[in-house]
Tab-separated table of C-alpha atoms and ligand atoms in Angstrom:
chain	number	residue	atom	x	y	z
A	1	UNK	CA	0.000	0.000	0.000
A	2	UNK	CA	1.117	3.886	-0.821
A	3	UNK	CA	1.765	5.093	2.761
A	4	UNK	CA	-0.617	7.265	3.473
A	5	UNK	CA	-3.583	5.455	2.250
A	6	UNK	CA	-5.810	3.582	3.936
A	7	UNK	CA	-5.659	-0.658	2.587
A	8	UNK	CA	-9.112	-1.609	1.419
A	9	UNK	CA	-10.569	-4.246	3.634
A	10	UNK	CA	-13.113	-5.273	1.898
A	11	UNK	CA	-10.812	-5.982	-1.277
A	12	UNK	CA	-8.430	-8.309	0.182
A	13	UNK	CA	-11.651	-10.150	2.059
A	14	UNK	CA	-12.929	-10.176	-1.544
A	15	UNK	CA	-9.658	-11.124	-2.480
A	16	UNK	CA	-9.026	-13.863	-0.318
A	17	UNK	CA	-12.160	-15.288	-0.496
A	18	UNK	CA	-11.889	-15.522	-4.723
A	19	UNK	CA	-8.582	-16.935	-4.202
A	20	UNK	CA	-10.201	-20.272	-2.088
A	21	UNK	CA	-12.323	-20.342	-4.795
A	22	UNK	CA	-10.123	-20.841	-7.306
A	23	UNK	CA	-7.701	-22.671	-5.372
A	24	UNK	CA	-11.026	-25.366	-4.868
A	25	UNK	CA	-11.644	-25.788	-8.186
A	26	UNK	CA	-7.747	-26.248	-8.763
A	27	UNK	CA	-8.036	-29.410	-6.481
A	28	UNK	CA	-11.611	-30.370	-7.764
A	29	UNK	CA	-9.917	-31.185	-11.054
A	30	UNK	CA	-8.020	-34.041	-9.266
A	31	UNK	CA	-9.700	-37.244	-8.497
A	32	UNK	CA	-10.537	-38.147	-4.591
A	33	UNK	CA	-8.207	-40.602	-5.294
A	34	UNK	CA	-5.174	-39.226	-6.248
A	35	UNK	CA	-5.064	-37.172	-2.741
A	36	UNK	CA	-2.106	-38.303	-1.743
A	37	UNK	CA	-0.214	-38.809	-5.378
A	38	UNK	CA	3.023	-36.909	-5.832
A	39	UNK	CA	2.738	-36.589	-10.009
A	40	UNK	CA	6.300	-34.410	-9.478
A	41	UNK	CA	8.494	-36.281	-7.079
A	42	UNK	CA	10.373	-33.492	-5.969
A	43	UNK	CA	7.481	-31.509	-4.999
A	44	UNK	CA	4.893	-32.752	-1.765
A	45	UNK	CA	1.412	-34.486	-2.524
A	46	UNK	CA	-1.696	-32.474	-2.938
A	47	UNK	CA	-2.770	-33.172	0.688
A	48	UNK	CA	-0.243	-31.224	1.442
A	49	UNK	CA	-0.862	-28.317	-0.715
A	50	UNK	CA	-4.453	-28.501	0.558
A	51	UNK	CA	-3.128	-27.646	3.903
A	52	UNK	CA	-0.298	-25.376	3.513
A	53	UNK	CA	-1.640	-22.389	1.707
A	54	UNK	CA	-4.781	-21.583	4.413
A	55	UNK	CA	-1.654	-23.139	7.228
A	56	UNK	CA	0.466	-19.986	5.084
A	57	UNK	CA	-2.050	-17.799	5.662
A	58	UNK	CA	-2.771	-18.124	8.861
A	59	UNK	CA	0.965	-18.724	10.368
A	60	UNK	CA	2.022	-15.316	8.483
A	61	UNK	CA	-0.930	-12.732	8.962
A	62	UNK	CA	-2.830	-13.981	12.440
A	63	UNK	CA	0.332	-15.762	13.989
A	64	UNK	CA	3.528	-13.375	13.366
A	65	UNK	CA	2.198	-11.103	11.903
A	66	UNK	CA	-0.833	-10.218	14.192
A	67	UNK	CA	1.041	-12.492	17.573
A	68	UNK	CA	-2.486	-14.100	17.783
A	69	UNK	CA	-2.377	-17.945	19.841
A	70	UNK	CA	-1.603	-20.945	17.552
A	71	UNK	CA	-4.551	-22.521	15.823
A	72	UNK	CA	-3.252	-26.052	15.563
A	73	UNK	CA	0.270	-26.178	16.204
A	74	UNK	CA	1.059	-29.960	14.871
A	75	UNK	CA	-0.807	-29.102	11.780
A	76	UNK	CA	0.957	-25.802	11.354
A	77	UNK	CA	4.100	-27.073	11.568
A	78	UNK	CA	3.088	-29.868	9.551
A	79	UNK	CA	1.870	-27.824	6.596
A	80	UNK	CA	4.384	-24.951	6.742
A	81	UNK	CA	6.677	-25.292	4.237
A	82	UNK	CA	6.882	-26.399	0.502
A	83	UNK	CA	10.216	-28.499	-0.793
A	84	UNK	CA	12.433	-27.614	-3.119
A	85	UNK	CA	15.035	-30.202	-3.152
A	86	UNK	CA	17.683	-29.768	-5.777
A	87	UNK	CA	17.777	-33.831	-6.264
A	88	UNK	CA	15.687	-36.935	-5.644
A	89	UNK	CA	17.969	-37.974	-3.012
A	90	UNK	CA	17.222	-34.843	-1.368
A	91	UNK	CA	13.533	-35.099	-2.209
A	92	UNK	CA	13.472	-38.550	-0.556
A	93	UNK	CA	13.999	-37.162	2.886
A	94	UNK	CA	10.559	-35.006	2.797
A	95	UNK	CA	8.898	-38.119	2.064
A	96	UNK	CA	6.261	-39.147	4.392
A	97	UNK	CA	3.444	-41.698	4.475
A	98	UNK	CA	1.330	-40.046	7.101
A	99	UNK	CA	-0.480	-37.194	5.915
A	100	UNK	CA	-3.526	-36.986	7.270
A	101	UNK	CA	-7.090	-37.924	6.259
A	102	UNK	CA	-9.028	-35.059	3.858
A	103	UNK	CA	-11.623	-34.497	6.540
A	104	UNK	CA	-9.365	-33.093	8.607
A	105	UNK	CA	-7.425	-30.847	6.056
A	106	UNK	CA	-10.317	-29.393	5.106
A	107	UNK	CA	-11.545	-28.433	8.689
A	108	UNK	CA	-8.776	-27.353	9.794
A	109	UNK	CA	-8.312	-25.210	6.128
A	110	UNK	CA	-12.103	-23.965	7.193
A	111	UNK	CA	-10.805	-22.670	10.665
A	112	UNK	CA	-7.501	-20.968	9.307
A	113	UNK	CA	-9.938	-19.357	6.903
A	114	UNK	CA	-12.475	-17.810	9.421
A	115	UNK	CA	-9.588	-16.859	11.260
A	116	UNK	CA	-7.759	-14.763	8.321
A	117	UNK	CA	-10.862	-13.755	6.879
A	118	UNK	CA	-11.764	-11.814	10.659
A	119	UNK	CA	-8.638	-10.409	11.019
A	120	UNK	CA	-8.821	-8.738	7.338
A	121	UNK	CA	-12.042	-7.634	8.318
A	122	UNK	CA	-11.123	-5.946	11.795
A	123	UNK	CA	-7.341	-6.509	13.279
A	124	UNK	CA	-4.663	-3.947	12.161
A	125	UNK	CA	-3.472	-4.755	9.399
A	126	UNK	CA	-1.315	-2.257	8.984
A	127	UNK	CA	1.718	-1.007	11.727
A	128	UNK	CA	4.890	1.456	10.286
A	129	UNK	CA	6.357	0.384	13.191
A	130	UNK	CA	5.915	-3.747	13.069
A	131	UNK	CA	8.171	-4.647	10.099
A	132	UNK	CA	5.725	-7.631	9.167
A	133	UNK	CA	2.783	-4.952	9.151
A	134	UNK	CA	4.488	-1.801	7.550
A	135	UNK	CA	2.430	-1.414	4.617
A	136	UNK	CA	0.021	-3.983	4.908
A	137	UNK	CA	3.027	-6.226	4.251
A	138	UNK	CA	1.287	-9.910	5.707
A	139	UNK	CA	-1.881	-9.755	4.080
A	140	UNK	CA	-0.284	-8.909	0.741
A	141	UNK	CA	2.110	-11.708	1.269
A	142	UNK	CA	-0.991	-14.250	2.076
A	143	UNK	CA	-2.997	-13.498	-1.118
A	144	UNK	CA	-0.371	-13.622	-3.636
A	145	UNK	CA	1.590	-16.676	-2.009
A	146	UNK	CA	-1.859	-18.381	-2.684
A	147	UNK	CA	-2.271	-17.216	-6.261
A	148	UNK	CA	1.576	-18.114	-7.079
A	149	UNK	CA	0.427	-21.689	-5.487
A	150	UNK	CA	-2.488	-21.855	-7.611
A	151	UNK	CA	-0.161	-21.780	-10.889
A	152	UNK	CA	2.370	-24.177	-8.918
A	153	UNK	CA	-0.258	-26.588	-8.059
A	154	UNK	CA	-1.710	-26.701	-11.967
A	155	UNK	CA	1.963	-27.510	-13.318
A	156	UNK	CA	1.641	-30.818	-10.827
A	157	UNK	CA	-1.992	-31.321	-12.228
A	158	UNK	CA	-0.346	-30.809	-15.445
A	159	UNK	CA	1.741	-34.131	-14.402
A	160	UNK	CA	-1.040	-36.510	-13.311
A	161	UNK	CA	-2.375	-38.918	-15.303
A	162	UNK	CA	-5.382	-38.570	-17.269
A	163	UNK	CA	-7.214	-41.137	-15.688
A	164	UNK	CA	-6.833	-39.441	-12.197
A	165	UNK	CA	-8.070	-36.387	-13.080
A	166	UNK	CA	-10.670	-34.104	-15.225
A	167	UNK	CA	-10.762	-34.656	-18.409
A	168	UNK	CA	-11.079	-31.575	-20.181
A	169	UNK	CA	-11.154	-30.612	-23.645
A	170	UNK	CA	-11.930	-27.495	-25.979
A	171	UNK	CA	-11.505	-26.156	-29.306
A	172	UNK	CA	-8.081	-24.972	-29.797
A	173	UNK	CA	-6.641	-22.949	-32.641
A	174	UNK	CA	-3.371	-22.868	-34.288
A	175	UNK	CA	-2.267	-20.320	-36.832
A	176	UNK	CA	0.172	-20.236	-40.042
A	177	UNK	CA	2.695	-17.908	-38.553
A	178	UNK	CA	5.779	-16.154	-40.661
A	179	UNK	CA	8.802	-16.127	-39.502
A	180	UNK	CA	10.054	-14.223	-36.436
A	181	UNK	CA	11.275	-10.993	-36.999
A	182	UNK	CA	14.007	-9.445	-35.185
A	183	UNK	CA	13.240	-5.618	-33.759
A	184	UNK	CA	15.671	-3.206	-33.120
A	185	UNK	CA	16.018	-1.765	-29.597
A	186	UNK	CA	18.153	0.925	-28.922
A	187	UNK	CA	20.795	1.483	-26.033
A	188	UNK	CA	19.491	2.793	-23.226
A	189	UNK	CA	18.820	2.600	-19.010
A	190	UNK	CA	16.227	-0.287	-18.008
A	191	UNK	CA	14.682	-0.024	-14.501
A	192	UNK	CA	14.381	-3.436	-12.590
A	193	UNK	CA	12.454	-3.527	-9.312
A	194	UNK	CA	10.669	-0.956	-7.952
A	195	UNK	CA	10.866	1.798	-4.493
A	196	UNK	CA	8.805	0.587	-2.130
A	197	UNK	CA	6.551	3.634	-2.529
A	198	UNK	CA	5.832	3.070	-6.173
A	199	UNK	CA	3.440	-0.138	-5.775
A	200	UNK	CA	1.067	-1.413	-3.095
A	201	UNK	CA	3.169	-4.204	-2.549
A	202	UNK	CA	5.925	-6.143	-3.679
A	203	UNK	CA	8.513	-9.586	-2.732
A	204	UNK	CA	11.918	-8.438	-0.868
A	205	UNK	CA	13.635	-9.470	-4.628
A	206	UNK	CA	11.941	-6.606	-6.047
A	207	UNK	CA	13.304	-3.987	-4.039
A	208	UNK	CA	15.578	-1.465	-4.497
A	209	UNK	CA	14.908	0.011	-7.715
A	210	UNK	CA	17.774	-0.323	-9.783
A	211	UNK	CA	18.800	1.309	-12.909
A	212	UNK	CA	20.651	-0.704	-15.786
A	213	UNK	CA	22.369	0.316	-18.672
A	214	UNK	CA	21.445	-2.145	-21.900
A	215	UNK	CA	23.300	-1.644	-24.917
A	216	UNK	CA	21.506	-1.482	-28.630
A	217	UNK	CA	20.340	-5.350	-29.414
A	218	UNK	CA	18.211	-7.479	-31.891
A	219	UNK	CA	15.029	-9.495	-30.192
A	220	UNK	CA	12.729	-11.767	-31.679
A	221	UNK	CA	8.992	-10.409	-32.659
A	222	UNK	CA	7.737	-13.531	-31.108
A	223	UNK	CA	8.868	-16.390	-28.318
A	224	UNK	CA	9.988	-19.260	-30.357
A	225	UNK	CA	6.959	-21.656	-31.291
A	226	UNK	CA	6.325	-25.272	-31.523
A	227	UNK	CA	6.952	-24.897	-35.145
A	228	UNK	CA	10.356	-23.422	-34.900
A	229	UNK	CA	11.673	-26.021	-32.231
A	230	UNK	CA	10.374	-28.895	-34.520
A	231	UNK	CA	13.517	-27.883	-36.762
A	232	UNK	CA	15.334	-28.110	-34.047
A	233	UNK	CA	14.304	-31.518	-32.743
A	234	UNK	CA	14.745	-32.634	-36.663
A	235	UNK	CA	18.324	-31.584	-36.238
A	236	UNK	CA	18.930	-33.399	-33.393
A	237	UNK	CA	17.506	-30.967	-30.365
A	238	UNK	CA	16.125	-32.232	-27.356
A	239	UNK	CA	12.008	-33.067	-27.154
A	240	UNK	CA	10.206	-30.769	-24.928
A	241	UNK	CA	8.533	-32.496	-21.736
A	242	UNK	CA	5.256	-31.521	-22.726
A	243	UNK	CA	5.651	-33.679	-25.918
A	244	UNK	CA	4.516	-37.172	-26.895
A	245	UNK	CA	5.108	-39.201	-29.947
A	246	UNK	CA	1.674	-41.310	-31.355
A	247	UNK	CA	2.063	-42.909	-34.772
A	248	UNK	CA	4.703	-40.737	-35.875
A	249	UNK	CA	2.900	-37.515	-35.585
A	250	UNK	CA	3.917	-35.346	-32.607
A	251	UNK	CA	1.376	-34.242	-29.739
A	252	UNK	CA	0.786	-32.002	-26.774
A	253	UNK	CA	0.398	-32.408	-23.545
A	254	UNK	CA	-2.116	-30.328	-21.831
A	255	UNK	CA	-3.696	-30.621	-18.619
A	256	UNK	CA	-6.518	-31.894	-19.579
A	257	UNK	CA	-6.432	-33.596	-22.773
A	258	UNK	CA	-3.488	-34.506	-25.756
A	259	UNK	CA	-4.105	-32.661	-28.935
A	260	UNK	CA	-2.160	-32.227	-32.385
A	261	UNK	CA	1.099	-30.208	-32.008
A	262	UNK	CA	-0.040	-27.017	-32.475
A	263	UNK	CA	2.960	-25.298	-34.634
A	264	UNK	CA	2.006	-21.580	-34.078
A	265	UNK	CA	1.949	-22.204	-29.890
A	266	UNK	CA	4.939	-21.251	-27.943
A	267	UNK	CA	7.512	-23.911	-27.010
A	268	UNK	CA	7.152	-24.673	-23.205
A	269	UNK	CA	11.236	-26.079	-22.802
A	270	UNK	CA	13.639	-25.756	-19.613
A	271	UNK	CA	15.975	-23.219	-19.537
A	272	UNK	CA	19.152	-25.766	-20.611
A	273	UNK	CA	16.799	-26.352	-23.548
A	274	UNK	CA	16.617	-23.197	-23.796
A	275	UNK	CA	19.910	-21.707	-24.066
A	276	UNK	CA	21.061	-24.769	-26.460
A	277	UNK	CA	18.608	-23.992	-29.019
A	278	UNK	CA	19.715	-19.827	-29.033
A	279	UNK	CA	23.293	-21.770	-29.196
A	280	UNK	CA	22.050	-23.381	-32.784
A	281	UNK	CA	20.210	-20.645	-33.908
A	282	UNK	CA	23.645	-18.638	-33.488
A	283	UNK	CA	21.872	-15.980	-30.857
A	284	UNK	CA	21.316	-16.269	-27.067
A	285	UNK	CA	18.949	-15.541	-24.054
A	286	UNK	CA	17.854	-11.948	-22.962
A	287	UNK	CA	19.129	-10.999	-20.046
A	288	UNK	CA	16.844	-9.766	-17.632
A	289	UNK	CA	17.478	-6.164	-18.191
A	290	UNK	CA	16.776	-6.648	-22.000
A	291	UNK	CA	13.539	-8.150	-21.474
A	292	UNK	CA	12.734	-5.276	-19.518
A	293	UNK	CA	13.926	-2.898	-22.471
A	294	UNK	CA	12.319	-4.968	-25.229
A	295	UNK	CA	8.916	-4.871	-22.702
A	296	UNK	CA	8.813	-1.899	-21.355
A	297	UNK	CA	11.544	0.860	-22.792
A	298	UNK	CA	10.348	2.960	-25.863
A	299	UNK	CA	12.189	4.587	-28.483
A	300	UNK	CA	11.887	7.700	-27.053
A	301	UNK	CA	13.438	7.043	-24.067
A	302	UNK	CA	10.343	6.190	-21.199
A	303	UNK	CA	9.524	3.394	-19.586
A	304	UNK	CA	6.442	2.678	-18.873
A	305	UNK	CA	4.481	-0.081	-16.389
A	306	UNK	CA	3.366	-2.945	-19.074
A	307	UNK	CA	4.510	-3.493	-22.915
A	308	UNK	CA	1.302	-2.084	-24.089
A	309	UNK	CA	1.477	1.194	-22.057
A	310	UNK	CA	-0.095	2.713	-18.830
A	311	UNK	CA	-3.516	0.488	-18.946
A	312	UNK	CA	-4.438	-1.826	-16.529
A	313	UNK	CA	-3.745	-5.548	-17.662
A	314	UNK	CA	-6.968	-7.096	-19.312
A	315	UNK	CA	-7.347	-10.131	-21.379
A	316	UNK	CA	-7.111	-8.372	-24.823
A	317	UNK	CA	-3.492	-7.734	-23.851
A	318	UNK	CA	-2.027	-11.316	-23.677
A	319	UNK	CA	-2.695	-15.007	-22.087
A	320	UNK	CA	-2.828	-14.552	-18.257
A	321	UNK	CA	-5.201	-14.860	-15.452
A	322	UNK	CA	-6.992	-17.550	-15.720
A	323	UNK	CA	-8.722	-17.230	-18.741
A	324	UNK	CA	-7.297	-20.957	-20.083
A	325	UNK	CA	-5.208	-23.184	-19.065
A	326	UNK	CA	-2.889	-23.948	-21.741
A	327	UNK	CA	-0.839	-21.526	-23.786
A	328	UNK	CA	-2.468	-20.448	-27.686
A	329	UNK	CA	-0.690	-18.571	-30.682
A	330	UNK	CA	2.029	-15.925	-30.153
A	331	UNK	CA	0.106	-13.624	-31.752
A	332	UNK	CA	-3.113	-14.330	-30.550
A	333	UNK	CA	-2.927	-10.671	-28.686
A	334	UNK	CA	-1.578	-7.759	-30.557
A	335	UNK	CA	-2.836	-5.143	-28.361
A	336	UNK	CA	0.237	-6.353	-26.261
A	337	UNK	CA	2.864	-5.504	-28.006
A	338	UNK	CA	5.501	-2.965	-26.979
A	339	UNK	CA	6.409	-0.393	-28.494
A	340	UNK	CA	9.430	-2.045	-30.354
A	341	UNK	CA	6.814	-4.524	-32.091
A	342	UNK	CA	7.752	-7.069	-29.823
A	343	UNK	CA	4.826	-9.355	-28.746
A	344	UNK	CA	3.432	-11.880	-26.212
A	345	UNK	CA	6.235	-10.672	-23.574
A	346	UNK	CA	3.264	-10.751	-20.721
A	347	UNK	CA	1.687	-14.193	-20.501
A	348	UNK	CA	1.654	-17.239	-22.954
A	349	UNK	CA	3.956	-18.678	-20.828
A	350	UNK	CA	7.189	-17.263	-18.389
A	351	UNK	CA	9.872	-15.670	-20.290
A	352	UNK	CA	13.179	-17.467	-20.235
A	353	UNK	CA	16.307	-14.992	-19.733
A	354	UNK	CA	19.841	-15.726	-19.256
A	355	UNK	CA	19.805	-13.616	-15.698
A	356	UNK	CA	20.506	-16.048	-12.879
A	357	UNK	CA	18.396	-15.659	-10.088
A	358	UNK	CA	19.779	-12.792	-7.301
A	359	UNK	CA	19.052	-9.939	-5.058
A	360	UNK	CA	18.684	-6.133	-6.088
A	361	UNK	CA	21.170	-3.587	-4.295
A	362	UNK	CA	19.773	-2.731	-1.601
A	363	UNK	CA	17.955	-6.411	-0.761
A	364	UNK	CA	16.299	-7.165	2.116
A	365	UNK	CA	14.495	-10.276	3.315
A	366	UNK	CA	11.124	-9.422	3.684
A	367	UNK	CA	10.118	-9.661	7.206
A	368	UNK	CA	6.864	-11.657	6.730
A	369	UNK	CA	8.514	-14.604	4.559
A	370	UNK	CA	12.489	-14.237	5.027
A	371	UNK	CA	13.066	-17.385	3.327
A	372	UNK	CA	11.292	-16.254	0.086
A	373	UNK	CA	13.508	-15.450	-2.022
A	374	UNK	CA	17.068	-15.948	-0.309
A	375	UNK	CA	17.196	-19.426	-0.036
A	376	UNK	CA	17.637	-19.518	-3.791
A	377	UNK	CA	20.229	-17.248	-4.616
A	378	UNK	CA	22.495	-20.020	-5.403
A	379	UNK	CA	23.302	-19.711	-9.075
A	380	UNK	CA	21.467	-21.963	-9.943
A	381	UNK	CA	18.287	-20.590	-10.514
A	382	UNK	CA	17.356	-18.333	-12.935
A	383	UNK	CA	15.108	-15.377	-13.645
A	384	UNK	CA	11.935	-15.371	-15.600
A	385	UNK	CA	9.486	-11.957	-16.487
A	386	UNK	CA	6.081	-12.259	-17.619
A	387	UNK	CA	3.182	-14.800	-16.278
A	388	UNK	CA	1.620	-17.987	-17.858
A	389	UNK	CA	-2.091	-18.711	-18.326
A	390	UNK	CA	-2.332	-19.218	-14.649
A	391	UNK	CA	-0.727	-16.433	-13.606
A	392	UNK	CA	-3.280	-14.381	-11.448
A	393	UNK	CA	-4.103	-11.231	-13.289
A	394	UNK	CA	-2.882	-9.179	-9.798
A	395	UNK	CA	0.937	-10.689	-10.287
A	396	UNK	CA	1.049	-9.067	-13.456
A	397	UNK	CA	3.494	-6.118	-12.822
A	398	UNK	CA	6.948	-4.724	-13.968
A	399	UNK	CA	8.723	-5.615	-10.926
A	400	UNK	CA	7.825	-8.808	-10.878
A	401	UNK	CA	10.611	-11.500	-10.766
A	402	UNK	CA	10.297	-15.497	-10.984
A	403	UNK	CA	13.036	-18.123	-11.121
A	404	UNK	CA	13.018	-21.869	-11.457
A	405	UNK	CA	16.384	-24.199	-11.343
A	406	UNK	CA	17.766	-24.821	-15.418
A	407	UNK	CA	16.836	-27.737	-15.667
A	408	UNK	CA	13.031	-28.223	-14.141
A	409	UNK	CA	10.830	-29.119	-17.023
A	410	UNK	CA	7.581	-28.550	-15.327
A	411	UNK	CA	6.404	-25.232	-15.462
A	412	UNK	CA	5.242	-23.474	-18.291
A	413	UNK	CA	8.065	-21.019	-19.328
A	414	UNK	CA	8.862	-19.948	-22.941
A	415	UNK	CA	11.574	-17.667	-24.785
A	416	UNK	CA	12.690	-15.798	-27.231
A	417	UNK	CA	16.469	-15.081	-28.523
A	418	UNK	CA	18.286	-12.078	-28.706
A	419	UNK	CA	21.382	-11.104	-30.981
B	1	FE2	FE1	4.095	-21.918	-0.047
């Protein structure tokens, strides 16, 4: 929140409460069956999932936040924290056979809810002088830790089998697409982060403001589709995860049914994959601070919040919040394009660049969820700009700053090449 203004309770109660909403559906897609199925073995079941993010909530605004009495302290600690174990080795020694029966998830989910949901509507939600309050900071960290879990939670959907799920299918369109073109962006200063002042809210990596100077490069018009990694996989370039093989025609995988390759759809591939096919293609991977000039610099020398301009993001301006669930064709959304011509930089799928992951001058771990970005500022991670389909509409903002290791091929990320 702008200090100075007053937070809106009634919009983060609105907000919270559409966020279990959608976070119910999420899980309605899987079977009652597959409760306790781990589809990605590095990450926890989704019994745990279905605990953790009201356990999150709770722990963070009413707990620490607030210093309000435990709720259910075994089930707190129980459902804290999420794994991200670099190996399987290091995955096996999460692993645990005694998560408890959905009954009692779900009632104790109910009580974490009523819980947040009063104090939003009455405690104080906002203290300069509390570090986990100043600016509202807890309650914004509750909401969007749940939408970043609902996009987390749909790449494991993404990895269960058909039969223990939804099915769902829909009429999907592909497009005969020219060839990228390469736009010209000129040298100049791109702004990464933001001052706390200039935006209600933001994660501890997106602070301090900080001022880069890019030098003149080419970027692609488009991310790299389907179509143009086929050429590479005909030359020898690795398949993407989200591709099968039938009867020698090629397929994708989408959460909730396998359809035709569609050639004008951007190519979901790890960031390895990635960088080897800009290696054969004789460019390379943005870095983070040419992203941000392709997206949001301007030939005359502003910046300005999203590729398309000052307007709030809607879905005429790209593939984001919710809308669908799988990716469609690059350029499906014209009206968000930047001013360079470059399109589909917001949504469609994470943007790829060659930053790894690491903290702005001036970095501080936030006080409501220290571990949030720090524990991954290990090299090995790297940054990605942008949002997928199911990234919630109210994550879509300049300052924004993902990472995933180089070599997870779960999540729905994309790229384009520079030169
Ligand atoms: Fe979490």
């Amino acid at each position: 929140m702008i200090a100075g203004t007053v937070l809106d309770r009634a919009a983060l109660m609105e907000r919270y409460r559409r966020n279990r909403l959608r976070t119910a559906e999420i899980f309605a897609l899987v079977n009652d069956g597959a409760f306790y199925d781990r589809p990605i073995p590095l990450r926890h079941p989704f019994a745990f999932y279905e605990g953790h993010i009201p356990a999150f909530s709770f722990l963070v605004l009413n707990e620490r936040g607030l210093g309000q009495d435990p709720l259910d302290p075994t089930f707190e600690r129980l459902f804290e924290r999420g794994i991200d174990p670099g190996s399987l080795d290091e995955a096996r020694r999460h692993e645990r056979r005694d998560w408890p029966a959905r009954a009692a998830v779900a009632e104790f989910a109910a009580r974490c809810d009523a819980r947040v949901l009063a104090a939003l509507e009455s405690a104080k939600l906002e203290d300069a002088a509390v570090p986990r309050l100043a600016r509202g900071q807890a309650a914004f960290t509750i909401l969007e830790h749940e939408e970043m879990h609902q996009e987390t939670l749909l790449y494991i959907v993404a990895e269960l089998p058909y039969d223990r799920k939804r099915r769902m299918t829909a009429t999907h369109e592909d497009r005969k697409l020219g060839p990228a073109e390469m736009r010209a962006v000129s040298a100049g200063t791109a702004t990464i982060g933001a001052n706390r002042d200039e935006i209600p809210f933001g994660w501890d990596n997106e602070f301090e403001r900080t001022e880069v100077s890019v030098a003149a490069f080419g970027i692609a018009s488009r991310p790299v589709t389907n179509g143009d990694w086929l050429r590479f996989v005909e030359q020898g370039g690795p398949v993407p995860h989200f591709w099968n093989r039938h009867d020698g025609s090629w397929r994708l995988r989408l959460l909730g049914e396998e359809i035709a390759l569609p050639h004008s759809w951007p190519a979901y591939v790890t960031h390895r994959q990635a960088t080897a096919y800009a290696r054969w293609a004789g460019m390379r991977l943005p870095t983070e601070a040419e992203y941000h000039r392709a997206a949001f610099g301007t030939p005359a020398g502003d910046e300005r919040p999203f590729p398309w301009g000052d307007e709030a993001p809607q879905p005429k301006h790209g593939n984001f919040g919710f809308a669908r669930f799988d990716p469609e064709s690059v350029d499906a959304h014209p009206d968000g394009d930047s001013a360079w011509g470059v399109g589909d930089l917001i949504g469609n799928g994470w943007e790829w660049t060659s930053t790894p992951f690491g903290p702005l001058p001036g970095f501080e771990p936030m006080a409501s969820y220290p571990q949030y970005s720090a524990d991954f500022f290990d090299g090995k991670h790297f940054v990605m700009k942008g949002g997928s389909p199911v990234t919630a509409t109210s994550l879509i903002r300049r300052s924004l700053r993902n990472w995933f290791y180089d070599d997870y091929p779960y999540m729905f990320a994309k790229f384009r090449c520079v030169a």
